Amino acid sequence: MSEIRTKITSLSEQTLADYITGLGQPAFRAKQIFRWLHQRGATSFSRMTDIPKTLIARLEQEAEIECLTVARKQVSKDGTVKYLFRLPDGNCIESVVMRYHYGNTICVSSEVGCRMGCRFCASTQNGLARRLTPGEIAAQVYTAGAELGERISHIVMMGIGEPLDNYENVLGFLHLISSPNGLNIGMRNISLSTCGLVPQIRRLAQEKLGLTLSISLHAPNNPMRSSMMPVNDAYPLEQLIPACRDYQKTTGRRISFEYSMVKGVNDSPKTAKELAALIRGMGAHVNLIPINPVDGSPYSASDAANVERFRALLEQLGVNATVRRRLGTDISAACGQLRQEEAGKEGMPR
Ligand code: SAH
């Protein structure tokens, strides 16, 4: 028996097949096990009723199903459910399920914390603890789906962490979750949001996955963007915007831009004009979100009238813009805050 157990829920379909056949088993067993793990969300090997007892015993010895437990759950009046999940090592992450007319969307975390340092974001305040494995990202979808007893049809990678700073594992997750032998969630139903890591955006374009890419833009010039997001010093707008244009060209998919509105920082009519000039002609969509003030952040939200003025001006200048409908505002604010609260409790692992 090996000391470190194989994280079986993080293996790709092919690697799982190699592992199971390597144990002297026929290939169809691997498919059965994959389905148990990724379609039926099995949390123990003993649940796998069509698998021989000897194989189950072997797997129990040397492999591990990455399971999450619900540390806290909050339900909003609008039906939004926010989970604080505890990982096997005691770390906590958050996932949020939003109910839309077209189905249930889950917002998943990709890392425990984040090292990108955006000044308005709660998730980055204590830096990066560690990255999540493919199985741990997938387990958020399986655990929430089982807990709600409802199918989850859409995924947004907008929870805690920077998905493109955990590139390999996020890609592994995307393959697991979209597998016809798993939940079969199509790439068209998946969005991934990044703060703008240019090399990884270019790499992602080459994968031609067909998912929707969102860019957290938040400002149309370098001084303003750098004051909000340190990542802009590494990948300024003259690199980011061409990478976005190339992404669209390569994948045929439109990009959407996230724009969190901060009072007195990025919400003036002049800034709206600058933003329109920067992204005009891309056919891109801008999502305006009044910023969610977090503890220790110097920012406050633009008022609703200002956000609407900003939106109307963008539209007038030929840029498609909507104000994000806010769900779950009564159950706590920006993502990352629940985890911070939990970490603040004495003796709680972060
Ligand atoms: N790291 C990724 C995804 C996580 S955050 C990214 O940066 O895109 C998801 C979105 O919420 C991003 O657009 C992020 O900039 C934004 N965000 C983070 N904190 C926020 C806050 N307090 N108020 C409003 N938007 C916030």
mmCIF file of C-alpha atoms and ligand atoms in Angstrom:
data_model
loop_
_atom_site.group_PDB
_atom_site.id
_atom_site.type_symbol
_atom_site.label_atom_id
_atom_site.label_comp_id
_atom_site.label_asym_id
_atom_site.label_seq_id
_atom_site.Cartn_x
_atom_site.Cartn_y
_atom_site.Cartn_z
ATOM 1 C CA MET A 1 0.000 0.000 0.000
ATOM 2 C CA SER A 2 1.446 3.325 -1.024
ATOM 3 C CA GLU A 3 1.620 6.224 1.423
ATOM 4 C CA ILE A 4 0.104 8.735 -0.977
ATOM 5 C CA ARG A 5 -3.176 7.524 -2.371
ATOM 6 C CA THR A 6 -4.130 8.103 -5.991
ATOM 7 C CA LYS A 7 -6.632 10.947 -6.251
ATOM 8 C CA ILE A 8 -8.868 8.931 -8.514
ATOM 9 C CA THR A 9 -11.396 11.718 -9.149
ATOM 10 C CA SER A 10 -8.656 13.882 -10.647
ATOM 11 C CA LEU A 11 -7.539 11.321 -13.234
ATOM 12 C CA SER A 12 -8.515 11.920 -16.845
ATOM 13 C CA GLU A 13 -10.629 9.226 -18.488
ATOM 14 C CA GLN A 14 -7.557 7.864 -20.261
ATOM 15 C CA THR A 15 -5.349 7.895 -17.162
ATOM 16 C CA LEU A 16 -8.088 6.168 -15.181
ATOM 17 C CA ALA A 17 -8.311 3.507 -17.897
ATOM 18 C CA ASP A 18 -4.526 3.003 -17.755
ATOM 19 C CA TYR A 19 -4.636 2.788 -13.971
ATOM 20 C CA ILE A 20 -7.462 0.237 -13.870
ATOM 21 C CA THR A 21 -6.083 -1.945 -16.657
ATOM 22 C CA GLY A 22 -2.708 -1.704 -14.907
ATOM 23 C CA LEU A 23 -4.377 -3.446 -11.971
ATOM 24 C CA GLY A 24 -5.117 -6.344 -14.327
ATOM 25 C CA GLN A 25 -8.746 -5.340 -14.877
ATOM 26 C CA PRO A 26 -10.626 -5.190 -18.183
ATOM 27 C CA ALA A 27 -11.060 -1.733 -19.749
ATOM 28 C CA PHE A 28 -14.835 -1.654 -19.260
ATOM 29 C CA ARG A 29 -14.290 -1.527 -15.488
ATOM 30 C CA ALA A 30 -12.593 1.839 -15.902
ATOM 31 C CA LYS A 31 -15.638 3.158 -17.725
ATOM 32 C CA GLN A 32 -17.940 1.850 -14.995
ATOM 33 C CA ILE A 33 -15.807 3.491 -12.320
ATOM 34 C CA PHE A 34 -15.600 6.771 -14.255
ATOM 35 C CA ARG A 35 -19.390 6.835 -14.441
ATOM 36 C CA TRP A 36 -19.739 6.151 -10.741
ATOM 37 C CA LEU A 37 -17.390 8.991 -9.944
ATOM 38 C CA HIS A 38 -18.380 11.613 -12.484
ATOM 39 C CA GLN A 39 -21.959 10.832 -13.472
ATOM 40 C CA ARG A 40 -23.372 9.506 -10.246
ATOM 41 C CA GLY A 41 -21.078 11.409 -7.909
ATOM 42 C CA ALA A 42 -20.201 8.371 -5.791
ATOM 43 C CA THR A 43 -18.454 9.390 -2.581
ATOM 44 C CA SER A 44 -17.275 5.913 -1.608
ATOM 45 C CA PHE A 45 -16.044 2.857 -3.478
ATOM 46 C CA SER A 46 -18.449 0.622 -1.555
ATOM 47 C CA ARG A 47 -21.349 2.314 -3.394
ATOM 48 C CA MET A 48 -20.101 0.861 -6.684
ATOM 49 C CA THR A 49 -22.386 -2.144 -6.665
ATOM 50 C CA ASP A 50 -21.354 -3.584 -10.033
ATOM 51 C CA ILE A 51 -17.632 -3.599 -9.240
ATOM 52 C CA PRO A 52 -16.057 -6.811 -7.867
ATOM 53 C CA LYS A 53 -15.390 -6.759 -4.124
ATOM 54 C CA THR A 54 -11.692 -7.511 -4.586
ATOM 55 C CA LEU A 55 -11.232 -4.462 -6.819
ATOM 56 C CA ILE A 56 -13.177 -2.293 -4.389
ATOM 57 C CA ALA A 57 -10.910 -3.435 -1.563
ATOM 58 C CA ARG A 58 -7.847 -2.622 -3.639
ATOM 59 C CA LEU A 59 -9.154 0.844 -4.543
ATOM 60 C CA GLU A 60 -10.060 1.563 -0.931
ATOM 61 C CA GLN A 61 -6.476 0.819 -0.022
ATOM 62 C CA GLU A 62 -4.662 2.812 -2.628
ATOM 63 C CA ALA A 63 -7.040 5.376 -4.081
ATOM 64 C CA GLU A 64 -9.011 8.315 -2.763
ATOM 65 C CA ILE A 65 -12.272 9.933 -3.856
ATOM 66 C CA GLU A 66 -11.925 13.665 -3.283
ATOM 67 C CA CYS A 67 -15.023 14.572 -1.288
ATOM 68 C CA LEU A 68 -16.282 17.847 0.076
ATOM 69 C CA THR A 69 -18.328 18.421 3.183
ATOM 70 C CA VAL A 70 -20.747 21.306 3.630
ATOM 71 C CA ALA A 71 -19.242 23.547 6.313
ATOM 72 C CA ARG A 72 -21.925 26.217 5.898
ATOM 73 C CA LYS A 73 -24.876 26.812 3.611
ATOM 74 C CA GLN A 74 -26.844 29.997 3.050
ATOM 75 C CA VAL A 75 -30.064 30.234 1.058
ATOM 76 C CA SER A 76 -31.199 33.545 -0.360
ATOM 77 C CA LYS A 77 -34.790 34.675 -0.814
ATOM 78 C CA ASP A 78 -34.209 34.585 -4.575
ATOM 79 C CA GLY A 79 -33.174 30.911 -4.401
ATOM 80 C CA THR A 80 -29.426 31.460 -4.674
ATOM 81 C CA VAL A 81 -27.537 28.968 -2.516
ATOM 82 C CA LYS A 82 -24.053 29.628 -1.257
ATOM 83 C CA TYR A 83 -21.900 26.804 0.051
ATOM 84 C CA LEU A 84 -18.789 26.910 2.127
ATOM 85 C CA PHE A 85 -17.207 23.539 1.371
ATOM 86 C CA ARG A 86 -14.485 21.943 3.444
ATOM 87 C CA LEU A 87 -11.772 20.091 1.535
ATOM 88 C CA PRO A 88 -10.178 16.876 2.802
ATOM 89 C CA ASP A 89 -7.190 18.873 4.155
ATOM 90 C CA GLY A 90 -9.398 21.267 6.135
ATOM 91 C CA ASN A 91 -9.160 24.210 3.740
ATOM 92 C CA CYS A 92 -12.415 25.902 2.762
ATOM 93 C CA ILE A 93 -13.724 27.105 -0.596
ATOM 94 C CA GLU A 94 -16.996 28.628 -1.774
ATOM 95 C CA SER A 95 -19.450 27.701 -4.506
ATOM 96 C CA VAL A 96 -22.684 29.456 -5.378
ATOM 97 C CA VAL A 97 -25.697 28.004 -7.193
ATOM 98 C CA MET A 98 -27.901 30.516 -9.021
ATOM 99 C CA ARG A 99 -31.341 29.669 -10.357
ATOM 100 C CA TYR A 100 -32.076 30.996 -13.826
ATOM 101 C CA HIS A 101 -35.004 30.249 -16.097
ATOM 102 C CA TYR A 102 -32.702 28.160 -18.302
ATOM 103 C CA GLY A 103 -31.357 26.037 -15.462
ATOM 104 C CA ASN A 104 -29.055 25.971 -12.468
ATOM 105 C CA THR A 105 -25.679 27.657 -12.775
ATOM 106 C CA ILE A 106 -22.876 26.931 -10.354
ATOM 107 C CA CYS A 107 -20.030 29.329 -9.724
ATOM 108 C CA VAL A 108 -17.002 27.240 -8.727
ATOM 109 C CA SER A 109 -13.674 28.030 -7.084
ATOM 110 C CA SER A 110 -10.419 27.027 -8.743
ATOM 111 C CA GLU A 111 -7.952 27.752 -5.943
ATOM 112 C CA VAL A 112 -7.826 28.159 -2.159
ATOM 113 C CA GLY A 113 -7.175 31.893 -2.098
ATOM 114 C CA CYS A 114 -5.496 33.700 -4.960
ATOM 115 C CA ARG A 115 -2.177 35.390 -5.620
ATOM 116 C CA MET A 116 -3.356 37.984 -8.142
ATOM 117 C CA GLY A 117 -3.865 40.733 -5.558
ATOM 118 C CA CYS A 118 -6.826 42.627 -7.077
ATOM 119 C CA ARG A 119 -7.464 45.430 -4.578
ATOM 120 C CA PHE A 120 -11.263 45.049 -4.474
ATOM 121 C CA CYS A 121 -11.347 41.269 -4.050
ATOM 122 C CA ALA A 122 -11.830 39.337 -0.808
ATOM 123 C CA SER A 123 -10.410 36.098 -2.216
ATOM 124 C CA THR A 124 -6.891 37.412 -2.543
ATOM 125 C CA GLN A 125 -6.505 39.049 0.859
ATOM 126 C CA ASN A 126 -4.501 36.209 2.388
ATOM 127 C CA GLY A 127 -2.781 35.174 -0.816
ATOM 128 C CA LEU A 128 -2.803 31.715 -2.313
ATOM 129 C CA ALA A 129 -2.972 28.722 0.046
ATOM 130 C CA ARG A 130 -2.965 26.103 -2.707
ATOM 131 C CA ARG A 131 -4.437 25.187 -6.041
ATOM 132 C CA LEU A 132 -7.408 22.844 -6.393
ATOM 133 C CA THR A 133 -7.129 19.520 -8.189
ATOM 134 C CA PRO A 134 -9.446 18.692 -11.112
ATOM 135 C CA GLY A 135 -11.390 16.357 -8.807
ATOM 136 C CA GLU A 136 -11.832 19.048 -6.161
ATOM 137 C CA ILE A 137 -13.214 21.503 -8.704
ATOM 138 C CA ALA A 138 -15.576 18.846 -10.071
ATOM 139 C CA ALA A 139 -16.634 17.795 -6.564
ATOM 140 C CA GLN A 140 -18.164 21.256 -6.070
ATOM 141 C CA VAL A 141 -20.568 20.531 -8.925
ATOM 142 C CA TYR A 142 -21.329 16.979 -7.766
ATOM 143 C CA THR A 143 -21.774 17.872 -4.097
ATOM 144 C CA ALA A 144 -24.003 20.889 -4.765
ATOM 145 C CA GLY A 145 -26.089 18.920 -7.297
ATOM 146 C CA ALA A 146 -26.571 16.036 -4.862
ATOM 147 C CA GLU A 147 -27.296 18.360 -1.970
ATOM 148 C CA LEU A 148 -29.929 20.255 -3.980
ATOM 149 C CA GLY A 149 -31.263 17.145 -5.686
ATOM 150 C CA GLU A 150 -31.269 19.090 -8.947
ATOM 151 C CA ARG A 151 -29.322 18.995 -12.154
ATOM 152 C CA ILE A 152 -26.688 21.662 -12.609
ATOM 153 C CA SER A 153 -26.569 22.618 -16.261
ATOM 154 C CA HIS A 154 -24.221 25.611 -16.417
ATOM 155 C CA ILE A 155 -20.851 26.428 -14.877
ATOM 156 C CA VAL A 156 -19.049 29.695 -14.358
ATOM 157 C CA MET A 157 -15.461 29.682 -13.183
ATOM 158 C CA MET A 158 -15.774 32.900 -11.229
ATOM 159 C CA GLY A 159 -15.371 31.739 -7.662
ATOM 160 C CA ILE A 160 -12.267 31.950 -5.506
ATOM 161 C CA GLY A 161 -8.983 31.813 -7.414
ATOM 162 C CA GLU A 162 -7.581 32.632 -10.816
ATOM 163 C CA PRO A 163 -8.429 29.689 -13.086
ATOM 164 C CA LEU A 164 -5.679 30.413 -15.589
ATOM 165 C CA ASP A 165 -3.107 30.427 -12.757
ATOM 166 C CA ASN A 166 -4.118 26.768 -12.241
ATOM 167 C CA TYR A 167 -4.194 26.006 -15.939
ATOM 168 C CA GLU A 168 -3.539 22.247 -16.098
ATOM 169 C CA ASN A 169 -5.961 21.351 -13.323
ATOM 170 C CA VAL A 170 -8.688 23.617 -14.691
ATOM 171 C CA LEU A 171 -8.314 22.044 -18.093
ATOM 172 C CA GLY A 172 -8.459 18.594 -16.511
ATOM 173 C CA PHE A 173 -11.681 19.632 -14.759
ATOM 174 C CA LEU A 174 -13.213 20.942 -17.996
ATOM 175 C CA HIS A 175 -12.601 17.595 -19.674
ATOM 176 C CA LEU A 176 -14.068 15.644 -16.736
ATOM 177 C CA ILE A 177 -17.216 17.752 -16.478
ATOM 178 C CA SER A 178 -17.913 17.784 -20.209
ATOM 179 C CA SER A 179 -17.364 14.062 -20.728
ATOM 180 C CA PRO A 180 -20.371 12.159 -22.093
ATOM 181 C CA ASN A 181 -19.542 9.574 -19.414
ATOM 182 C CA GLY A 182 -19.705 12.273 -16.760
ATOM 183 C CA LEU A 183 -22.224 15.077 -16.313
ATOM 184 C CA ASN A 184 -21.835 15.925 -20.006
ATOM 185 C CA ILE A 185 -22.037 19.680 -19.439
ATOM 186 C CA GLY A 186 -21.303 21.210 -22.824
ATOM 187 C CA MET A 187 -18.565 23.787 -23.229
ATOM 188 C CA ARG A 188 -21.221 26.198 -24.515
ATOM 189 C CA ASN A 189 -22.634 26.139 -21.000
ATOM 190 C CA ILE A 190 -19.304 26.931 -19.361
ATOM 191 C CA SER A 191 -17.735 30.352 -18.788
ATOM 192 C CA LEU A 192 -14.266 31.006 -17.499
ATOM 193 C CA SER A 193 -13.240 34.349 -16.057
ATOM 194 C CA THR A 194 -9.663 35.594 -15.877
ATOM 195 C CA CYS A 195 -7.968 38.705 -14.550
ATOM 196 C CA GLY A 196 -5.967 38.706 -17.793
ATOM 197 C CA LEU A 197 -3.025 36.288 -17.858
ATOM 198 C CA VAL A 198 -2.030 36.852 -21.475
ATOM 199 C CA PRO A 199 0.156 33.772 -22.177
ATOM 200 C CA GLN A 200 -2.554 31.466 -20.814
ATOM 201 C CA ILE A 201 -5.294 33.279 -22.786
ATOM 202 C CA ARG A 202 -3.256 32.604 -25.919
ATOM 203 C CA ARG A 203 -2.743 28.985 -24.906
ATOM 204 C CA LEU A 204 -6.450 28.537 -24.151
ATOM 205 C CA ALA A 205 -7.337 29.870 -27.611
ATOM 206 C CA GLN A 206 -5.339 27.021 -29.123
ATOM 207 C CA GLU A 207 -7.365 24.420 -27.205
ATOM 208 C CA LYS A 208 -10.462 25.532 -29.146
ATOM 209 C CA LEU A 209 -12.783 24.394 -26.396
ATOM 210 C CA GLY A 210 -15.800 26.522 -27.276
ATOM 211 C CA LEU A 211 -16.293 27.882 -23.778
ATOM 212 C CA THR A 212 -17.061 31.532 -23.079
ATOM 213 C CA LEU A 213 -14.101 33.590 -21.949
ATOM 214 C CA SER A 214 -14.707 36.533 -19.639
ATOM 215 C CA ILE A 215 -12.022 39.088 -19.002
ATOM 216 C CA SER A 216 -12.034 41.078 -15.781
ATOM 217 C CA LEU A 217 -11.240 44.399 -17.366
ATOM 218 C CA HIS A 218 -12.508 46.970 -14.842
ATOM 219 C CA ALA A 219 -10.624 49.895 -16.422
ATOM 220 C CA PRO A 220 -9.794 51.151 -19.937
ATOM 221 C CA ASN A 221 -6.308 52.564 -19.335
ATOM 222 C CA ASN A 222 -3.145 51.296 -17.695
ATOM 223 C CA PRO A 223 -2.780 53.711 -14.753
ATOM 224 C CA MET A 224 -6.378 53.106 -13.685
ATOM 225 C CA ARG A 225 -6.239 49.345 -14.222
ATOM 226 C CA SER A 226 -2.868 48.977 -12.489
ATOM 227 C CA SER A 227 -4.185 50.879 -9.479
ATOM 228 C CA MET A 228 -6.943 48.259 -9.146
ATOM 229 C CA MET A 229 -5.198 45.144 -10.422
ATOM 230 C CA PRO A 230 -1.450 44.503 -10.000
ATOM 231 C CA VAL A 231 -1.623 41.890 -12.790
ATOM 232 C CA ASN A 232 -1.912 44.794 -15.214
ATOM 233 C CA ASP A 233 1.752 45.651 -14.597
ATOM 234 C CA ALA A 234 2.742 42.244 -15.931
ATOM 235 C CA TYR A 235 0.212 42.202 -18.795
ATOM 236 C CA PRO A 236 -0.852 45.742 -19.656
ATOM 237 C CA LEU A 237 -3.735 46.571 -21.980
ATOM 238 C CA GLU A 238 -1.577 46.759 -25.094
ATOM 239 C CA GLN A 239 -0.927 43.043 -24.592
ATOM 240 C CA LEU A 240 -4.295 42.026 -23.151
ATOM 241 C CA ILE A 241 -6.583 43.537 -25.791
ATOM 242 C CA PRO A 242 -4.735 42.031 -28.789
ATOM 243 C CA ALA A 243 -4.796 38.660 -26.982
ATOM 244 C CA CYS A 244 -8.584 39.037 -26.667
ATOM 245 C CA ARG A 245 -8.970 39.942 -30.330
ATOM 246 C CA ASP A 246 -6.826 36.951 -31.321
ATOM 247 C CA TYR A 247 -8.833 34.692 -29.021
ATOM 248 C CA GLN A 248 -12.003 35.695 -30.857
ATOM 249 C CA LYS A 249 -10.401 35.195 -34.229
ATOM 250 C CA THR A 250 -9.009 31.762 -33.355
ATOM 251 C CA THR A 251 -12.054 30.393 -31.563
ATOM 252 C CA GLY A 252 -14.920 32.238 -33.257
ATOM 253 C CA ARG A 253 -16.283 32.928 -29.773
ATOM 254 C CA ARG A 254 -17.102 36.375 -28.473
ATOM 255 C CA ILE A 255 -15.409 37.560 -25.342
ATOM 256 C CA SER A 256 -17.254 39.209 -22.522
ATOM 257 C CA PHE A 257 -15.736 41.853 -20.300
ATOM 258 C CA GLU A 258 -16.452 42.181 -16.598
ATOM 259 C CA TYR A 259 -16.471 45.730 -15.349
ATOM 260 C CA SER A 260 -16.950 46.301 -11.617
ATOM 261 C CA MET A 261 -17.948 49.882 -10.995
ATOM 262 C CA VAL A 262 -16.184 51.777 -8.266
ATOM 263 C CA LYS A 263 -17.402 55.174 -7.177
ATOM 264 C CA GLY A 264 -15.087 57.932 -8.300
ATOM 265 C CA VAL A 265 -12.512 55.545 -9.781
ATOM 266 C CA ASN A 266 -13.744 54.013 -13.046
ATOM 267 C CA ASP A 267 -17.323 55.247 -13.444
ATOM 268 C CA SER A 268 -17.140 58.645 -15.171
ATOM 269 C CA PRO A 269 -18.565 59.429 -18.642
ATOM 270 C CA LYS A 270 -14.991 60.099 -19.810
ATOM 271 C CA THR A 271 -14.022 56.585 -18.742
ATOM 272 C CA ALA A 272 -17.038 55.119 -20.547
ATOM 273 C CA LYS A 273 -15.887 56.811 -23.760
ATOM 274 C CA GLU A 274 -12.369 55.512 -23.255
ATOM 275 C CA LEU A 275 -13.711 52.000 -22.687
ATOM 276 C CA ALA A 276 -15.849 52.156 -25.815
ATOM 277 C CA ALA A 277 -12.862 53.282 -27.881
ATOM 278 C CA LEU A 278 -10.738 50.443 -26.491
ATOM 279 C CA ILE A 279 -13.074 47.570 -27.322
ATOM 280 C CA ARG A 280 -15.299 48.911 -30.097
ATOM 281 C CA GLY A 281 -15.580 46.648 -33.116
ATOM 282 C CA MET A 282 -14.945 43.444 -31.173
ATOM 283 C CA GLY A 283 -18.641 42.644 -30.828
ATOM 284 C CA ALA A 284 -17.808 42.012 -27.203
ATOM 285 C CA HIS A 285 -20.266 42.245 -24.362
ATOM 286 C CA VAL A 286 -19.668 44.309 -21.232
ATOM 287 C CA ASN A 287 -21.106 43.185 -17.922
ATOM 288 C CA LEU A 288 -21.373 46.045 -15.476
ATOM 289 C CA ILE A 289 -21.397 45.139 -11.784
ATOM 290 C CA PRO A 290 -21.562 47.679 -8.954
ATOM 291 C CA ILE A 291 -18.580 46.699 -6.823
ATOM 292 C CA ASN A 292 -19.279 44.722 -3.695
ATOM 293 C CA PRO A 293 -17.383 46.542 -0.963
ATOM 294 C CA VAL A 294 -15.201 44.123 1.015
ATOM 295 C CA ASP A 295 -13.534 44.638 4.385
ATOM 296 C CA GLY A 296 -10.209 46.375 4.121
ATOM 297 C CA SER A 297 -10.843 47.655 0.600
ATOM 298 C CA PRO A 298 -10.812 51.410 -0.095
ATOM 299 C CA TYR A 299 -13.551 51.107 -2.727
ATOM 300 C CA SER A 300 -17.266 51.797 -2.595
ATOM 301 C CA ALA A 301 -19.928 51.022 -5.181
ATOM 302 C CA SER A 302 -21.142 53.405 -7.876
ATOM 303 C CA ASP A 303 -24.753 54.257 -7.333
ATOM 304 C CA ALA A 304 -27.377 52.659 -9.562
ATOM 305 C CA ALA A 305 -28.111 55.830 -11.539
ATOM 306 C CA ASN A 306 -24.453 56.238 -12.383
ATOM 307 C CA VAL A 307 -24.141 52.617 -13.480
ATOM 308 C CA GLU A 308 -27.158 53.064 -15.734
ATOM 309 C CA ARG A 309 -25.727 56.263 -17.228
ATOM 310 C CA PHE A 310 -22.458 54.468 -17.918
ATOM 311 C CA ARG A 311 -24.315 51.584 -19.586
ATOM 312 C CA ALA A 312 -26.414 53.890 -21.753
ATOM 313 C CA LEU A 313 -23.332 55.791 -22.888
ATOM 314 C CA LEU A 314 -21.571 52.551 -23.886
ATOM 315 C CA GLU A 315 -24.618 51.470 -25.877
ATOM 316 C CA GLN A 316 -24.771 54.849 -27.540
ATOM 317 C CA LEU A 317 -21.135 54.391 -28.552
ATOM 318 C CA GLY A 318 -21.864 51.002 -30.095
ATOM 319 C CA VAL A 319 -20.802 48.721 -27.256
ATOM 320 C CA ASN A 320 -23.179 46.083 -25.968
ATOM 321 C CA ALA A 321 -23.532 46.444 -22.194
ATOM 322 C CA THR A 322 -25.783 45.074 -19.478
ATOM 323 C CA VAL A 323 -25.952 45.603 -15.762
ATOM 324 C CA ARG A 324 -25.481 42.273 -14.022
ATOM 325 C CA ARG A 325 -28.569 41.199 -12.141
ATOM 326 C CA ARG A 326 -27.498 40.758 -8.562
ATOM 327 C CA LEU A 327 -28.522 37.533 -6.936
ATOM 328 C CA GLY A 328 -28.123 36.488 -3.343
ATOM 329 C CA THR A 329 -27.326 39.946 -2.040
ATOM 330 C CA ASP A 330 -29.111 39.143 1.212
ATOM 331 C CA ILE A 331 -26.885 36.159 2.035
ATOM 332 C CA SER A 332 -23.521 37.912 1.912
ATOM 333 C CA ALA A 333 -21.588 39.868 -0.565
ATOM 334 C CA ALA A 334 -18.686 39.106 -2.853
ATOM 335 C CA CYS A 335 -17.337 35.642 -3.252
ATOM 336 C CA GLY A 336 -14.537 34.900 -0.837
ATOM 337 C CA GLN A 337 -16.165 36.601 2.105
ATOM 338 C CA LEU A 338 -17.641 33.489 3.657
ATOM 339 C CA ARG A 339 -14.259 31.825 3.642
ATOM 340 C CA GLN A 340 -12.699 34.913 5.223
ATOM 341 C CA GLU A 341 -15.325 34.895 7.956
ATOM 342 C CA GLU A 342 -14.662 31.237 8.638
ATOM 343 C CA ALA A 343 -10.896 31.776 8.737
ATOM 344 C CA GLY A 344 -11.413 34.619 11.182
ATOM 345 C CA LYS A 345 -12.980 32.251 13.703
ATOM 346 C CA GLU A 346 -10.440 31.081 16.213
ATOM 347 C CA GLY A 347 -8.889 27.736 15.460
ATOM 348 C CA MET A 348 -10.473 27.396 12.063
ATOM 349 C CA PRO A 349 -8.248 26.276 9.258
ATOM 350 C CA ARG A 350 -8.215 28.628 6.373
HETATM 351 N N1 SAH B 1 -9.861 35.329 -10.984
HETATM 352 C C1 SAH B 1 -10.907 35.409 -11.944
HETATM 353 C C2 SAH B 1 -12.259 34.917 -11.479
HETATM 354 C C3 SAH B 1 -12.702 35.229 -10.070
HETATM 355 S S1 SAH B 1 -13.566 36.676 -9.642
HETATM 356 C C4 SAH B 1 -11.021 36.817 -12.474
HETATM 357 O O1 SAH B 1 -10.333 37.693 -11.977
HETATM 358 O O2 SAH B 1 -11.762 37.035 -13.424
HETATM 359 C C5 SAH B 1 -14.989 36.870 -10.637
HETATM 360 C C6 SAH B 1 -15.255 38.323 -10.971
HETATM 361 O O3 SAH B 1 -15.626 39.086 -9.812
HETATM 362 C C7 SAH B 1 -14.057 39.040 -11.563
HETATM 363 O O4 SAH B 1 -14.481 39.836 -12.627
HETATM 364 C C8 SAH B 1 -13.574 39.891 -10.407
HETATM 365 O O5 SAH B 1 -12.785 40.965 -10.842
HETATM 366 C C9 SAH B 1 -14.882 40.291 -9.775
HETATM 367 N N2 SAH B 1 -14.806 40.726 -8.385
HETATM 368 C C10 SAH B 1 -13.982 40.319 -7.406
HETATM 369 N N3 SAH B 1 -14.238 40.966 -6.262
HETATM 370 C C11 SAH B 1 -15.267 41.781 -6.512
HETATM 371 C C12 SAH B 1 -15.992 42.711 -5.730
HETATM 372 N N4 SAH B 1 -15.698 42.907 -4.465
HETATM 373 N N5 SAH B 1 -16.996 43.387 -6.331
HETATM 374 C C13 SAH B 1 -17.303 43.175 -7.616
HETATM 375 N N6 SAH B 1 -16.666 42.331 -8.406
HETATM 376 C C14 SAH B 1 -15.641 41.629 -7.866
#
